[in-house]
Amino acid sequence: MSVTKQQVANLTKDAEKAASLIQEHIDNGDVIHVHSHVDADGLSAGGIMGKALLRAGAKFRLRLERWMDEKVADRIAQENAALTIFTDMGSGYLDLLGERLQNKDVVILDHHQPITELPEGFIQVNPHTHGIDGTRDISGSGVAYFAAKALDEKNIDLACLAVVGALGDLQDKNKERKLGGVNKYIVEDAVKSGFLEVETDLLFFGRETRPIHQALARTTNPFIPEISSEEDKSLAFLMNLGIQPKRNDKWRALRDLSGDEKKTLLSSIAEHLVSKGLSGDISFDLVGDVYTLTHEEPWTPLRSAREFSVLLNATGRMDKAGLGAAIVMGDRKKCLDEATEMIQQYRSTITKYLRWITEKPERLEELDSIYVVRGDGFIDEKVLSPVCTILSTTLTKLGKPIIAYARISGEDQVKISSRGSEQLIQNGLNLGDIMQVASEKFSGRGGGHDVAAGAQVPIKDVEEFIKLVNQLVKKQLAGEKVGS
Ligand code: C5P
Ligand code: ZN
């Protein structure tokens, strides 16, 4: 969606308000508490804010949260910080935060669909309040970047991290695989600062530097059976196509392929996907804007903004979110080695679950209006979200949203993830509203974006919850309003 200069100016004005409250607290010498979400966008957002605060000489603490609920809100209220900043979270829980943090200084830098009115004393920077689409046009890290830039123009070098966050939230999910809306301005800042280069090409990870079969195997979204995460099979696939992986004894990278070889590769992957019963419209997923972080070492996963976001997701989902945030804030060496190892584990965990789901058709159960994946007892709830994302982007022809759930370990609750397609959104689907309304019926909590949303509900209610979601999707697609 196109965004007007006025809309960007309005967002900037809010960011300036947030920055001036933050500056007041820095000048006071207060300890500022920052809470951010653990996914790639949340880690980028928290890292951007952390870096900006560090540069401003602030005392602060960054804490990464898996979600917001009563328990988390109570804990944050007890901390009684002079200033609490939420990045990539908060707007969907304004009622709860308003109750728990009454009369406190709170800044919310978020892009989730806001609910209810803004509580007294809160400052919120959120694209939705200015008619900007927070799902596609700017991410949580983009909003954090706006506030960082309002704090100090020098923070323009952090724009490239907001590009990483936006890609982590799949804001390039359009035909050209290009960041648009407010993200376009952020990309411009990142390029202007000299930290980012943008080209159009194949989107496989390590396009410039890695052997082709490794680049193919590292790309798991879309998930290509027998290629994603499988270097040996990838190599065999290339050889079969007559694409030479080496020239003069040196591995070739994707950038070394001729135009014809690239075409052969894409069309063969498309055929391969169709033969596996998946969508073959691969040019949509595998060709687009490549965002290169020019100051990162070429061989590291940080060089490509998309791969950087996968690394962050890996740390966040494998219980090492602090590592991801440290990398965003500039730590390399040991941190990077550890995180790089984590990507391998993350990829193989996801691949294991995707295989498990696609092995038997009944594991992707079709109801009237939704598909359901019952991961209870098998899928680790911590990687449910990326598994659900990859399923929905790979199975584009599904035509119904996917709802997946898994048990939260040690609790009587399940974690729910839901994903829809752009087509369904155009037909009126809003999963954020559905997750919020349905979870609240069962004393759970939920929300998010139109195309991707989540919830937590008691395990005993999960069947009823799914029934209700099935009905609500049907209603929404028939044009009826669900929720506020
Ligand atoms: O957890 P998952 O990635 O499936 O969530 C999708 C989106 O919904 C995320 O942006 C997340 O922040 C949001 N969400 C939410 N409330 C929840 C769970 C998820 O706002 N209880
Ligand atoms: Zn986000």
Short mmCIF file of C-alpha atoms and ligand atoms in Angstrom, two decimals:
data_model
loop_
_atom_site.label_atom_id
_atom_site.label_comp_id
_atom_site.label_asym_id
_atom_site.label_seq_id
_atom_site.Cartn_x
_atom_site.Cartn_y
_atom_site.Cartn_z
CA MET A 1 0.00 0.00 0.00
CA SER A 2 1.30 3.45 -0.72
CA VAL A 3 1.96 5.74 2.18
CA THR A 4 1.73 9.54 1.96
CA LYS A 5 4.40 11.97 3.13
CA GLN A 6 1.83 13.33 5.60
CA GLN A 7 1.36 9.90 7.16
CA VAL A 8 5.11 9.51 7.57
CA ALA A 9 5.29 13.02 9.07
CA ASN A 10 2.55 12.11 11.57
CA LEU A 11 4.40 8.97 12.59
CA THR A 12 7.61 10.99 12.93
CA LYS A 13 5.83 13.47 15.18
CA ASP A 14 4.75 10.66 17.51
CA ALA A 15 8.29 9.28 17.47
CA GLU A 16 9.57 12.72 18.47
CA LYS A 17 7.15 12.81 21.40
CA ALA A 18 8.38 9.39 22.49
CA ALA A 19 12.01 10.46 22.07
CA SER A 20 11.57 13.56 24.18
CA LEU A 21 10.08 11.55 27.08
CA ILE A 22 12.93 9.04 26.74
CA GLN A 23 15.46 11.91 26.75
CA GLU A 24 13.90 13.36 29.90
CA HIS A 25 14.45 10.09 31.71
CA ILE A 26 17.99 9.77 30.39
CA ASP A 27 18.74 13.26 31.67
CA ASN A 28 17.28 12.28 35.04
CA GLY A 29 19.63 9.32 35.25
CA ASP A 30 16.69 6.88 35.53
CA VAL A 31 17.01 3.20 34.72
CA ILE A 32 14.85 2.60 31.67
CA HIS A 33 13.28 -0.83 31.20
CA VAL A 34 12.83 -2.00 27.62
CA HIS A 35 10.65 -5.03 26.87
CA SER A 36 10.66 -6.53 23.41
CA HIS A 37 9.27 -9.54 21.60
CA VAL A 38 11.55 -12.57 20.98
CA ASP A 39 11.04 -12.92 17.24
CA ALA A 40 13.41 -11.45 14.64
CA ASP A 41 11.51 -8.17 14.43
CA GLY A 42 11.29 -7.90 18.22
CA LEU A 43 15.00 -8.60 18.65
CA SER A 44 15.88 -6.02 15.99
CA ALA A 45 13.52 -3.53 17.65
CA GLY A 46 14.90 -4.14 21.14
CA GLY A 47 18.47 -4.05 19.81
CA ILE A 48 17.87 -0.77 17.96
CA MET A 49 16.42 0.83 21.09
CA GLY A 50 19.19 -0.66 23.24
CA LYS A 51 21.88 0.68 20.95
CA ALA A 52 20.27 4.14 20.82
CA LEU A 53 20.02 4.22 24.63
CA LEU A 54 23.61 3.05 25.02
CA ARG A 55 24.83 5.79 22.69
CA ALA A 56 22.79 8.36 24.60
CA GLY A 57 24.51 7.31 27.82
CA ALA A 58 21.28 5.95 29.31
CA LYS A 59 21.02 3.36 32.05
CA PHE A 60 18.73 0.66 30.77
CA ARG A 61 17.77 -2.99 30.90
CA LEU A 62 16.49 -4.97 27.94
CA ARG A 63 14.21 -7.91 28.56
CA LEU A 64 12.87 -10.21 25.86
CA GLU A 65 9.34 -11.49 26.25
CA ARG A 66 7.70 -14.43 24.54
CA TRP A 67 4.28 -12.79 24.80
CA MET A 68 2.20 -10.45 26.90
CA ASP A 69 -0.38 -11.69 29.39
CA GLU A 70 -1.53 -10.99 32.96
CA LYS A 71 1.50 -12.69 34.49
CA VAL A 72 3.99 -10.76 32.37
CA ALA A 73 2.15 -7.47 32.91
CA ASP A 74 2.16 -8.07 36.69
CA ARG A 75 5.87 -8.76 36.68
CA ILE A 76 6.57 -5.59 34.69
CA ALA A 77 4.36 -3.53 37.02
CA GLN A 78 6.25 -4.83 40.06
CA GLU A 79 9.54 -3.69 38.54
CA ASN A 80 8.18 -0.18 38.95
CA ALA A 81 10.56 1.36 36.40
CA ALA A 82 10.67 5.13 36.01
CA LEU A 83 10.11 4.58 32.28
CA THR A 84 8.99 1.39 30.56
CA ILE A 85 9.44 1.06 26.80
CA PHE A 86 7.74 -1.70 24.83
CA THR A 87 9.07 -2.48 21.37
CA ASP A 88 7.27 -4.73 18.88
CA MET A 89 4.64 -5.43 21.52
CA GLY A 90 2.10 -3.66 23.69
CA SER A 91 -0.48 -2.13 21.36
CA GLY A 92 -2.61 -5.28 21.38
CA TYR A 93 -2.69 -5.26 25.18
CA LEU A 94 -3.39 -1.63 26.01
CA ASP A 95 -6.28 -2.60 28.32
CA LEU A 96 -4.07 -4.85 30.40
CA LEU A 97 -1.09 -2.49 30.45
CA GLY A 98 -3.36 0.46 31.26
CA GLU A 99 -4.62 -1.39 34.34
CA ARG A 100 -1.24 -2.57 35.55
CA LEU A 101 0.88 0.49 34.69
CA GLN A 102 -1.60 3.22 35.58
CA ASN A 103 0.01 6.66 36.00
CA LYS A 104 3.40 5.36 34.93
CA ASP A 105 5.56 6.66 32.10
CA VAL A 106 5.16 4.16 29.29
CA VAL A 107 6.28 4.35 25.66
CA ILE A 108 4.93 1.82 23.18
CA LEU A 109 6.77 1.44 19.88
CA ASP A 110 4.72 -1.17 18.07
CA HIS A 111 3.01 -2.16 14.82
CA HIS A 112 0.44 -4.66 16.09
CA GLN A 113 -3.25 -3.80 15.77
CA PRO A 114 -4.05 -1.53 18.72
CA ILE A 115 -7.06 -2.32 20.86
CA THR A 116 -9.04 0.15 22.99
CA GLU A 117 -8.05 3.72 23.74
CA LEU A 118 -4.56 4.72 24.75
CA PRO A 119 -4.33 4.81 28.56
CA GLU A 120 -3.62 8.17 30.19
CA GLY A 121 0.08 9.00 30.29
CA PHE A 122 1.09 6.43 27.65
CA ILE A 123 2.84 7.49 24.47
CA GLN A 124 2.26 5.18 21.55
CA VAL A 125 3.94 5.20 18.17
CA ASN A 126 1.95 2.87 15.94
CA PRO A 127 1.37 3.05 12.17
CA HIS A 128 -2.26 1.90 12.49
CA THR A 129 -3.19 5.11 14.34
CA HIS A 130 -2.25 7.05 11.18
CA GLY A 131 -3.96 4.75 8.71
CA ILE A 132 -0.68 3.03 7.81
CA ASP A 133 -0.75 -0.74 7.42
CA GLY A 134 1.39 -2.09 10.27
CA THR A 135 1.45 -5.59 8.82
CA ARG A 136 3.09 -4.66 5.54
CA ASP A 137 4.37 -1.08 5.58
CA ILE A 138 6.46 -0.85 8.76
CA SER A 139 7.51 -3.32 11.43
CA GLY A 140 8.17 -3.03 15.16
CA SER A 141 11.86 -2.47 14.49
CA GLY A 142 10.94 0.21 11.94
CA VAL A 143 8.94 2.03 14.62
CA ALA A 144 11.84 1.63 17.08
CA TYR A 145 14.13 3.06 14.39
CA PHE A 146 11.87 6.11 14.02
CA ALA A 147 12.19 6.73 17.76
CA ALA A 148 15.97 6.12 17.69
CA LYS A 149 16.36 8.58 14.83
CA ALA A 150 14.24 11.13 16.68
CA LEU A 151 16.58 10.71 19.67
CA ASP A 152 19.63 11.32 17.52
CA GLU A 153 20.01 11.69 13.73
CA LYS A 154 23.27 9.74 13.99
CA ASN A 155 21.23 6.61 14.60
CA ILE A 156 20.58 6.50 10.85
CA ASP A 157 23.14 3.67 10.74
CA LEU A 158 20.57 1.52 12.60
CA ALA A 159 18.14 1.68 9.65
CA CYS A 160 19.61 -1.50 8.16
CA LEU A 161 18.58 -3.36 11.34
CA ALA A 162 15.00 -2.23 10.83
CA VAL A 163 15.23 -3.75 7.34
CA VAL A 164 16.26 -7.04 9.00
CA GLY A 165 13.25 -6.80 11.33
CA ALA A 166 10.79 -6.00 8.54
CA LEU A 167 12.02 -9.01 6.55
CA GLY A 168 11.75 -11.16 9.68
CA ASP A 169 8.09 -10.21 9.84
CA LEU A 170 7.71 -11.06 6.12
CA GLN A 171 6.78 -7.52 5.15
CA ASP A 172 8.16 -8.23 1.67
CA LYS A 173 5.41 -10.77 1.02
CA ASN A 174 4.39 -9.24 -2.28
CA LYS A 175 4.93 -10.08 -5.95
CA GLU A 176 8.27 -8.32 -6.15
CA ARG A 177 9.47 -9.45 -2.71
CA LYS A 178 10.23 -5.81 -2.01
CA LEU A 179 9.83 -3.66 1.10
CA GLY A 180 7.37 -0.85 0.46
CA GLY A 181 5.32 1.71 2.37
CA VAL A 182 7.24 3.35 5.22
CA ASN A 183 9.83 0.57 4.89
CA LYS A 184 10.82 2.15 1.58
CA TYR A 185 11.96 5.25 3.47
CA ILE A 186 13.84 3.10 5.97
CA VAL A 187 15.58 1.26 3.12
CA GLU A 188 16.52 4.65 1.66
CA ASP A 189 18.05 5.72 4.99
CA ALA A 190 19.96 2.44 5.22
CA VAL A 191 21.33 2.87 1.70
CA LYS A 192 22.15 6.54 2.36
CA SER A 193 24.07 5.59 5.50
CA GLY A 194 26.19 3.23 3.43
CA PHE A 195 25.19 0.07 5.32
CA LEU A 196 22.83 -1.48 2.79
CA GLU A 197 22.78 -2.40 -0.89
CA VAL A 198 19.68 -3.49 -2.76
CA GLU A 199 19.62 -5.57 -5.96
CA THR A 200 17.05 -7.79 -7.64
CA ASP A 201 18.07 -11.44 -7.95
CA LEU A 202 17.48 -14.96 -6.66
CA LEU A 203 16.74 -14.84 -2.95
CA PHE A 204 18.67 -17.90 -1.81
CA PHE A 205 20.88 -17.26 1.19
CA GLY A 206 24.57 -16.69 0.52
CA ARG A 207 23.99 -15.76 -3.10
CA GLU A 208 27.33 -14.01 -3.41
CA THR A 209 29.60 -16.33 -1.55
CA ARG A 210 28.34 -19.83 -0.83
CA PRO A 211 28.47 -22.89 -3.04
CA ILE A 212 25.14 -23.07 -4.86
CA HIS A 213 23.93 -26.28 -3.22
CA GLN A 214 24.60 -24.78 0.22
CA ALA A 215 22.71 -21.62 -0.67
CA LEU A 216 19.72 -23.72 -1.78
CA ALA A 217 19.81 -25.90 1.32
CA ARG A 218 19.93 -22.93 3.68
CA THR A 219 16.73 -21.43 2.36
CA THR A 220 13.77 -22.94 4.17
CA ASN A 221 11.07 -20.42 3.35
CA PRO A 222 9.57 -21.51 1.07
CA PHE A 223 10.24 -25.03 2.21
CA ILE A 224 11.44 -27.17 -0.70
CA PRO A 225 11.25 -30.85 0.24
CA GLU A 226 14.54 -32.70 -0.34
CA ILE A 227 16.39 -29.43 -0.92
CA SER A 228 15.79 -27.28 2.15
CA SER A 229 18.26 -28.29 4.85
CA GLU A 230 19.67 -31.12 2.68
CA GLU A 231 22.98 -30.16 1.11
CA ASP A 232 23.74 -33.56 -0.41
CA LYS A 233 20.39 -33.79 -2.14
CA SER A 234 20.69 -30.17 -3.29
CA LEU A 235 24.00 -31.00 -4.89
CA ALA A 236 22.51 -34.04 -6.63
CA PHE A 237 19.61 -31.89 -7.82
CA LEU A 238 22.01 -29.41 -9.46
CA MET A 239 24.09 -32.14 -11.07
CA ASN A 240 20.92 -33.65 -12.51
CA LEU A 241 20.11 -30.34 -14.15
CA GLY A 242 23.55 -30.19 -15.68
CA ILE A 243 24.48 -27.14 -13.58
CA GLN A 244 28.14 -27.49 -12.75
CA PRO A 245 28.71 -26.75 -9.05
CA LYS A 246 32.41 -26.09 -9.63
CA ARG A 247 34.48 -24.27 -12.20
CA ASN A 248 38.25 -24.77 -12.30
CA ASP A 249 37.99 -26.66 -9.03
CA LYS A 250 36.33 -23.72 -7.27
CA TRP A 251 32.78 -23.82 -5.99
CA ARG A 252 30.49 -21.51 -7.93
CA ALA A 253 28.06 -19.19 -6.15
CA LEU A 254 24.59 -18.31 -7.42
CA ARG A 255 25.86 -15.02 -8.76
CA ASP A 256 28.16 -16.99 -11.08
CA LEU A 257 25.22 -18.68 -12.83
CA SER A 258 24.28 -17.53 -16.32
CA GLY A 259 20.77 -16.19 -16.96
CA ASP A 260 19.83 -19.48 -18.64
CA GLU A 261 21.13 -21.53 -15.73
CA LYS A 262 19.10 -19.43 -13.29
CA LYS A 263 15.98 -19.96 -15.41
CA THR A 264 16.59 -23.72 -15.54
CA LEU A 265 17.10 -23.81 -11.80
CA LEU A 266 13.89 -21.92 -11.04
CA SER A 267 11.72 -23.87 -13.43
CA SER A 268 13.11 -27.18 -12.16
CA ILE A 269 12.43 -26.20 -8.55
CA ALA A 270 8.90 -25.27 -9.60
CA GLU A 271 8.42 -28.68 -11.24
CA HIS A 272 9.92 -30.40 -8.22
CA LEU A 273 7.49 -28.58 -5.91
CA VAL A 274 4.51 -29.47 -8.07
CA SER A 275 5.63 -33.11 -8.05
CA LYS A 276 5.51 -32.92 -4.25
CA GLY A 277 1.97 -31.54 -4.34
CA LEU A 278 3.06 -28.01 -3.47
CA SER A 279 2.59 -24.67 -5.18
CA GLY A 280 4.90 -24.23 -8.15
CA ASP A 281 4.62 -20.45 -8.39
CA ILE A 282 8.18 -20.18 -7.33
CA SER A 283 9.26 -16.99 -9.05
CA PHE A 284 6.97 -15.28 -6.53
CA ASP A 285 8.99 -16.63 -3.63
CA LEU A 286 12.50 -16.93 -4.90
CA VAL A 287 13.17 -13.84 -6.98
CA GLY A 288 13.05 -10.35 -5.55
CA ASP A 289 14.97 -7.62 -3.79
CA VAL A 290 18.16 -8.81 -2.15
CA TYR A 291 19.19 -6.69 0.83
CA THR A 292 22.91 -6.89 1.55
CA LEU A 293 24.44 -5.51 4.74
CA THR A 294 27.65 -4.20 3.28
CA HIS A 295 29.55 -3.87 6.58
CA GLU A 296 29.12 -7.53 7.51
CA GLU A 297 31.64 -10.20 6.57
CA PRO A 298 30.58 -11.86 3.29
CA TRP A 299 30.66 -15.40 4.68
CA THR A 300 28.51 -14.76 7.72
CA PRO A 301 24.72 -15.14 7.90
CA LEU A 302 24.57 -11.43 8.76
CA ARG A 303 25.53 -10.37 5.25
CA SER A 304 22.05 -10.98 3.86
CA ALA A 305 19.29 -9.18 5.75
CA ARG A 306 16.91 -12.11 5.19
CA GLU A 307 19.39 -14.62 6.57
CA PHE A 308 20.19 -12.26 9.46
CA SER A 309 16.51 -12.37 10.36
CA VAL A 310 16.55 -16.17 10.32
CA LEU A 311 19.54 -16.12 12.67
CA LEU A 312 17.63 -13.83 15.03
CA ASN A 313 14.56 -16.03 14.89
CA ALA A 314 16.75 -19.04 15.64
CA THR A 315 18.18 -17.45 18.77
CA GLY A 316 14.77 -16.25 19.91
CA ARG A 317 13.06 -19.59 19.36
CA MET A 318 15.87 -21.69 20.83
CA ASP A 319 15.86 -19.85 24.17
CA LYS A 320 18.86 -17.64 23.39
CA ALA A 321 17.10 -14.39 22.60
CA GLY A 322 19.75 -12.42 24.53
CA LEU A 323 22.33 -13.64 22.05
CA GLY A 324 20.28 -12.33 19.13
CA ALA A 325 19.78 -8.94 20.77
CA ALA A 326 23.53 -8.74 21.52
CA ILE A 327 24.29 -9.37 17.85
CA VAL A 328 21.86 -6.64 16.81
CA MET A 329 23.65 -4.32 19.21
CA GLY A 330 26.99 -5.12 17.59
CA ASP A 331 28.49 -8.18 19.34
CA ARG A 332 30.23 -10.52 16.92
CA LYS A 333 32.95 -13.17 17.40
CA LYS A 334 31.81 -15.73 20.00
CA CYS A 335 28.19 -14.61 19.94
CA LEU A 336 28.06 -14.99 16.19
CA ASP A 337 29.66 -18.44 16.25
CA GLU A 338 27.16 -19.60 18.82
CA ALA A 339 24.21 -18.14 16.92
CA THR A 340 25.41 -19.62 13.63
CA GLU A 341 25.39 -23.05 15.23
CA MET A 342 21.93 -22.33 16.52
CA ILE A 343 20.64 -21.76 12.99
CA GLN A 344 21.58 -25.33 12.10
CA GLN A 345 19.66 -26.70 15.07
CA TYR A 346 16.74 -24.41 14.32
CA ARG A 347 16.59 -25.48 10.67
CA SER A 348 16.75 -29.16 11.46
CA THR A 349 14.11 -28.84 14.18
CA ILE A 350 11.76 -27.06 11.80
CA THR A 351 12.47 -29.51 9.00
CA LYS A 352 11.68 -32.41 11.35
CA TYR A 353 8.27 -30.92 12.20
CA LEU A 354 7.46 -29.99 8.60
CA ARG A 355 8.26 -33.55 7.57
CA TRP A 356 6.09 -34.89 10.35
CA ILE A 357 3.17 -32.73 9.24
CA THR A 358 3.47 -33.43 5.53
CA GLU A 359 4.06 -37.18 6.04
CA LYS A 360 0.38 -37.90 6.68
CA PRO A 361 -2.44 -35.89 5.12
CA GLU A 362 -4.56 -36.07 8.30
CA ARG A 363 -1.94 -34.05 10.16
CA LEU A 364 -3.15 -31.03 8.23
CA GLU A 365 -6.82 -31.48 8.99
CA GLU A 366 -9.30 -29.61 6.82
CA LEU A 367 -12.37 -28.12 8.46
CA ASP A 368 -15.05 -25.95 6.87
CA SER A 369 -13.09 -22.72 6.87
CA ILE A 370 -9.66 -23.52 8.28
CA TYR A 371 -6.84 -26.06 8.30
CA VAL A 372 -5.73 -27.33 11.69
CA VAL A 373 -2.37 -28.75 12.76
CA ARG A 374 -2.57 -30.47 16.14
CA GLY A 375 1.02 -30.36 17.26
CA ASP A 376 0.19 -31.19 20.86
CA GLY A 377 2.63 -33.80 22.09
CA PHE A 378 4.87 -33.48 19.08
CA ILE A 379 5.70 -29.94 17.98
CA ASP A 380 7.76 -27.85 20.36
CA GLU A 381 5.67 -24.78 21.02
CA LYS A 382 8.72 -22.53 20.71
CA VAL A 383 9.08 -23.21 16.99
CA LEU A 384 5.36 -23.46 16.27
CA SER A 385 5.34 -19.95 14.85
CA PRO A 386 8.00 -20.46 12.11
CA VAL A 387 6.57 -23.90 11.30
CA CYS A 388 3.15 -22.34 10.77
CA THR A 389 4.63 -19.51 8.67
CA ILE A 390 6.54 -21.87 6.40
CA LEU A 391 3.52 -24.14 6.00
CA SER A 392 1.32 -21.25 4.98
CA THR A 393 3.82 -19.74 2.55
CA THR A 394 4.68 -23.07 0.97
CA LEU A 395 1.11 -24.30 0.66
CA THR A 396 -0.19 -21.14 -1.01
CA LYS A 397 -2.95 -22.99 -2.79
CA LEU A 398 -4.62 -23.99 0.48
CA GLY A 399 -7.18 -21.20 0.24
CA LYS A 400 -7.98 -21.38 3.96
CA PRO A 401 -6.05 -20.08 6.96
CA ILE A 402 -3.90 -22.47 8.99
CA ILE A 403 -4.33 -22.73 12.75
CA ALA A 404 -1.65 -24.71 14.57
CA TYR A 405 -1.27 -25.41 18.25
CA ALA A 406 1.21 -26.98 20.64
CA ARG A 407 1.33 -27.36 24.40
CA ILE A 408 3.32 -24.84 26.43
CA SER A 409 5.65 -26.95 28.51
CA GLY A 410 4.90 -27.03 32.23
CA GLU A 411 1.58 -25.23 31.77
CA ASP A 412 -2.02 -26.22 31.12
CA GLN A 413 -2.09 -23.93 28.14
CA VAL A 414 -1.55 -24.25 24.43
CA LYS A 415 0.17 -21.79 22.16
CA ILE A 416 -1.73 -21.07 18.95
CA SER A 417 -0.32 -19.69 15.72
CA SER A 418 -2.47 -18.72 12.77
CA ARG A 419 -1.55 -17.62 9.25
CA GLY A 420 -3.59 -16.53 6.23
CA SER A 421 -2.85 -15.62 2.63
CA GLU A 422 -2.99 -12.16 1.05
CA GLN A 423 -5.96 -13.32 -1.00
CA LEU A 424 -7.90 -14.20 2.17
CA ILE A 425 -7.04 -10.82 3.70
CA GLN A 426 -8.43 -9.12 0.61
CA ASN A 427 -11.58 -11.18 1.12
CA GLY A 428 -11.98 -9.77 4.64
CA LEU A 429 -9.97 -12.12 6.88
CA ASN A 430 -8.38 -10.56 9.96
CA LEU A 431 -6.74 -13.21 12.12
CA GLY A 432 -5.64 -10.65 14.73
CA ASP A 433 -9.29 -9.87 15.52
CA ILE A 434 -10.24 -13.54 15.45
CA MET A 435 -7.45 -14.61 17.81
CA GLN A 436 -8.31 -11.80 20.21
CA VAL A 437 -12.06 -12.43 20.27
CA ALA A 438 -11.85 -16.23 20.35
CA SER A 439 -9.14 -16.45 23.04
CA GLU A 440 -10.96 -14.03 25.34
CA LYS A 441 -14.03 -16.33 25.22
CA PHE A 442 -11.86 -18.94 26.95
CA SER A 443 -10.03 -16.63 29.34
CA GLY A 444 -6.99 -16.69 27.07
CA ARG A 445 -5.16 -13.88 25.30
CA GLY A 446 -4.50 -13.31 21.65
CA GLY A 447 -4.05 -10.84 18.84
CA GLY A 448 -1.54 -9.78 16.20
CA HIS A 449 -1.89 -8.89 12.54
CA ASP A 450 -4.54 -9.62 9.90
CA VAL A 451 -2.30 -12.16 8.15
CA ALA A 452 -0.46 -13.63 11.18
CA ALA A 453 -1.74 -13.81 14.72
CA GLY A 454 -1.42 -15.92 17.82
CA ALA A 455 -2.99 -16.75 21.17
CA GLN A 456 -2.65 -18.75 24.35
CA VAL A 457 -5.67 -20.65 25.68
CA PRO A 458 -6.24 -23.36 28.33
CA ILE A 459 -5.59 -26.81 26.90
CA LYS A 460 -9.01 -28.07 28.05
CA ASP A 461 -10.70 -25.51 25.79
CA VAL A 462 -8.66 -25.99 22.66
CA GLU A 463 -11.30 -27.99 20.76
CA GLU A 464 -14.01 -25.44 21.47
CA PHE A 465 -11.59 -22.66 20.59
CA ILE A 466 -10.89 -24.23 17.20
CA LYS A 467 -14.60 -24.68 16.54
CA LEU A 468 -15.15 -21.03 17.33
CA VAL A 469 -12.25 -19.91 15.12
CA ASN A 470 -13.68 -22.00 12.28
CA GLN A 471 -17.03 -20.19 12.69
CA LEU A 472 -15.46 -16.76 13.02
CA VAL A 473 -13.40 -17.19 9.85
CA LYS A 474 -16.53 -18.17 7.99
CA LYS A 475 -18.35 -15.12 9.33
CA GLN A 476 -15.55 -12.73 8.47
CA LEU A 477 -15.24 -14.05 4.94
CA ALA A 478 -18.98 -13.60 4.54
CA GLY A 479 -18.48 -9.92 5.34
CA GLU A 480 -19.61 -9.92 8.98
CA LYS A 481 -17.66 -8.00 11.58
CA VAL A 482 -15.88 -9.89 14.31
CA GLY A 483 -14.69 -8.01 17.38
CA SER A 484 -14.43 -4.27 17.95
O1 C5P B 1 3.34 -16.33 17.87
P1 C5P B 1 3.06 -16.07 16.45
O2 C5P B 1 4.29 -15.74 15.65
O3 C5P B 1 2.21 -17.07 15.77
O4 C5P B 1 2.22 -14.72 16.46
C1 C5P B 1 1.89 -14.03 15.27
C2 C5P B 1 1.74 -12.56 15.59
O5 C5P B 1 0.72 -12.39 16.58
C3 C5P B 1 3.01 -11.95 16.19
O6 C5P B 1 3.19 -10.69 15.63
C4 C5P B 1 2.71 -11.87 17.67
O7 C5P B 1 3.33 -10.79 18.27
C5 C5P B 1 1.21 -11.71 17.70
N1 C5P B 1 0.64 -12.32 18.93
C6 C5P B 1 -0.09 -11.53 19.81
N2 C5P B 1 -0.64 -12.09 20.95
C7 C5P B 1 -0.45 -13.41 21.22
C8 C5P B 1 0.29 -14.22 20.35
C9 C5P B 1 0.82 -13.64 19.19
O8 C5P B 1 -0.26 -10.33 19.57
N3 C5P B 1 -0.98 -13.90 22.33
ZN ZN B 2 6.83 -7.39 14.60
#
